[in-house]
Amino acid sequence: MDSAQLWPLIETSSQVVLGAIIAGLTLWLSNRYGSFTQRGSGSNRRLEILETISSDVGNVNHIFAKYSSLVIESTRFGNSWPQARRDELTRVNNELVIEFRKMADAEAKLLMLGEKAMEKNLRLYGAKIAQFRKQVYVGRQDITEQDIVNLKLDIQQLREQFYDLLSKKYDRLLTT
């Protein structure tokens, strides 16, 4: 057998050995950390979905905090607010719009899970953020900082209610 015929044999053999190693490693990990089918089971899958929802809503919270800080800053400075900060607000506003899409997806997941109360609360939370965006904007001078704080408190209250419901559901799933 010459080297030209030997090389494909060596290549095929190494692929078979590599496949066996990967299969063995997969089997070992499966036995050590639980089977893959167990992870996809009902309550565990629900936990994963709730964790995803929590993460998505957390992202909205984070971006809304940046947005509200910038827009409050803009009402303080009025026309003297620097263009760079205006540009940053535009960027953050665009991020918020993108995250709102994820929030809509989270609402759909909650409905899919039969969590109507949680979905309703999340929808109200999103609506309050949208209302805030309509009422507090760059250049608006007739709104006081206290008005803005009150709007933010309403939003925080809805966020806390949502996370209370989510936490209770999550805890129930963990204990079953």
C-alpha positions as a printed NumPy array, in Angstrom:
array([[  0.   ,   0.   ,   0.   ],
       [  1.496,   3.301,  -0.997],
       [  1.151,   6.58 ,   0.922],
       [ -1.535,   7.938,  -1.436],
       [ -3.828,   5.022,  -0.504],
       [ -2.847,   5.075,   3.15 ],
       [ -3.745,   8.713,   3.8  ],
       [ -7.561,   8.355,   3.288],
       [ -7.525,   5.304,   5.571],
       [ -5.721,   7.253,   8.3  ],
       [ -8.097,  10.216,   7.869],
       [-11.199,   8.   ,   8.097],
       [ -9.815,   6.155,  11.122],
       [ -9.07 ,   9.399,  12.932],
       [-12.609,  10.644,  12.243],
       [-14.067,   7.427,  13.673],
       [-11.882,   7.713,  16.778],
       [-12.82 ,  11.388,  17.211],
       [-16.518,  10.492,  16.875],
       [-16.132,   7.784,  19.524],
       [-14.411,  10.233,  21.871],
       [-17.194,  12.804,  21.397],
       [-19.888,  10.151,  21.915],
       [-18.149,   8.918,  25.058],
       [-17.754,  12.421,  26.402],
       [-21.427,  13.147,  25.701],
       [-22.492,   9.977,  27.479],
       [-20.238,  10.751,  30.444],
       [-21.572,  14.329,  30.731],
       [-25.126,  13.061,  30.39 ],
       [-24.655,  10.614,  33.254],
       [-22.802,  13.121,  35.407],
       [-25.121,  16.1  ,  35.004],
       [-28.468,  14.493,  34.188],
       [-29.86 ,  13.279,  30.943],
       [-30.667,  15.642,  28.148],
       [-34.27 ,  14.44 ,  28.108],
       [-34.623,  15.308,  31.783],
       [-33.511,  18.873,  31.132],
       [-36.193,  19.302,  28.518],
       [-38.946,  17.94 ,  30.767],
       [-42.021,  20.003,  31.563],
       [-41.163,  21.87 ,  34.75 ],
       [-37.515,  22.338,  33.806],
       [-38.485,  23.699,  30.408],
       [-40.922,  26.101,  32.097],
       [-38.106,  27.224,  34.407],
       [-35.877,  27.903,  31.406],
       [-38.62 ,  29.935,  29.721],
       [-39.249,  31.951,  32.892],
       [-35.505,  32.611,  33.211],
       [-35.42 ,  33.87 ,  29.619],
       [-38.405,  36.117,  30.277],
       [-36.749,  37.477,  33.415],
       [-33.58 ,  38.218,  31.477],
       [-35.464,  39.962,  28.661],
       [-37.451,  42.103,  31.089],
       [-34.232,  42.844,  32.974],
       [-32.72 ,  44.175,  29.751],
       [-35.737,  46.431,  29.256],
       [-35.332,  47.658,  32.847],
       [-31.679,  48.463,  32.267],
       [-32.206,  50.311,  29.003],
       [-35.22 ,  52.172,  30.366],
       [-33.093,  53.334,  33.315],
       [-30.526,  54.735,  30.861],
       [-33.274,  56.299,  28.758],
       [-35.041,  57.926,  31.705],
       [-31.779,  59.298,  33.113],
       [-30.927,  60.9  ,  29.798],
       [-34.376,  62.33 ,  29.214],
       [-34.486,  63.759,  32.756],
       [-31.088,  65.314,  32.12 ],
       [-32.461,  66.842,  28.916],
       [-35.348,  68.491,  30.771],
       [-32.909,  69.985,  33.265],
       [-30.637,  71.498,  30.647],
       [-33.27 ,  72.421,  28.083],
       [-31.861,  73.96 ,  24.905],
       [-28.323,  73.996,  26.303],
       [-28.204,  70.197,  26.403],
       [-25.169,  69.055,  24.343],
       [-25.687,  67.404,  20.967],
       [-23.546,  64.417,  21.996],
       [-26.004,  63.645,  24.793],
       [-28.922,  64.029,  22.359],
       [-27.237,  61.512,  20.066],
       [-26.751,  59.13 ,  22.985],
       [-30.438,  59.445,  23.846],
       [-31.349,  58.608,  20.25 ],
       [-29.14 ,  55.499,  20.408],
       [-30.622,  54.404,  23.753],
       [-34.13 ,  55.061,  22.464],
       [-33.426,  52.759,  19.513],
       [-32.145,  50.082,  21.914],
       [-35.337,  50.417,  23.931],
       [-37.46 ,  49.881,  20.836],
       [-35.527,  46.691,  20.048],
       [-35.917,  45.435,  23.621],
       [-39.649,  46.153,  23.499],
       [-39.861,  43.523,  20.762],
       [-38.365,  41.01 ,  23.181],
       [-40.879,  42.111,  25.787],
       [-43.703,  41.369,  23.35 ],
       [-42.158,  37.936,  22.823],
       [-42.062,  37.466,  26.605],
       [-45.763,  38.321,  26.8  ],
       [-46.486,  35.691,  24.146],
       [-44.45 ,  33.093,  26.067],
       [-46.38 ,  33.858,  29.242],
       [-49.669,  33.387,  27.405],
       [-48.355,  30.13 ,  25.962],
       [-47.608,  28.97 ,  29.517],
       [-51.094,  29.997,  30.651],
       [-49.744,  32.787,  32.86 ],
       [-52.426,  35.371,  32.079],
       [-51.973,  37.435,  35.256],
       [-48.234,  37.728,  34.691],
       [-48.738,  38.606,  31.018],
       [-51.285,  41.284,  31.9  ],
       [-48.917,  42.804,  34.445],
       [-46.039,  42.764,  31.961],
       [-48.25 ,  44.386,  29.315],
       [-49.229,  47.14 ,  31.777],
       [-45.574,  47.626,  32.665],
       [-44.693,  48.061,  28.999],
       [-47.616,  50.428,  28.478],
       [-46.419,  52.605,  31.378],
       [-42.962,  52.82 ,  29.826],
       [-44.546,  53.811,  26.508],
       [-46.641,  56.428,  28.303],
       [-43.503,  57.776,  29.995],
       [-41.826,  58.115,  26.587],
       [-44.793,  60.104,  25.282],
       [-44.901,  62.421,  28.293],
       [-41.203,  62.977,  28.984],
       [-39.153,  63.987,  25.975],
       [-36.333,  66.262,  24.906],
       [-37.355,  69.891,  24.837],
       [-40.392,  69.552,  27.067],
       [-40.195,  72.366,  29.605],
       [-43.654,  72.231,  31.186],
       [-43.043,  69.014,  33.138],
       [-41.503,  69.112,  36.593],
       [-38.921,  66.738,  37.915],
       [-41.455,  65.612,  40.533],
       [-43.907,  64.703,  37.749],
       [-41.183,  62.595,  36.173],
       [-40.346,  60.929,  39.498],
       [-44.029,  60.06 ,  39.99 ],
       [-44.212,  58.492,  36.54 ],
       [-41.087,  56.454,  37.266],
       [-42.523,  55.294,  40.607],
       [-45.603,  53.936,  38.815],
       [-43.325,  52.053,  36.443],
       [-41.199,  50.686,  39.302],
       [-44.322,  49.498,  41.113],
       [-45.504,  47.545,  38.062],
       [-42.017,  46.093,  37.595],
       [-41.95 ,  44.929,  41.218],
       [-45.429,  43.39 ,  40.879],
       [-44.3  ,  41.51 ,  37.788],
       [-41.176,  40.188,  39.479],
       [-43.201,  39.174,  42.559],
       [-45.507,  37.087,  40.367],
       [-42.578,  35.666,  38.428],
       [-40.678,  34.828,  41.594],
       [-43.649,  33.006,  43.141],
       [-44.169,  30.952,  39.999],
       [-40.449,  30.192,  39.748],
       [-40.298,  29.085,  43.394],
       [-43.316,  26.79 ,  42.931],
       [-41.671,  25.151,  39.932],
       [-38.42 ,  24.667,  41.833],
       [-40.152,  22.895,  44.685],
       [-42.122,  20.491,  42.476]])
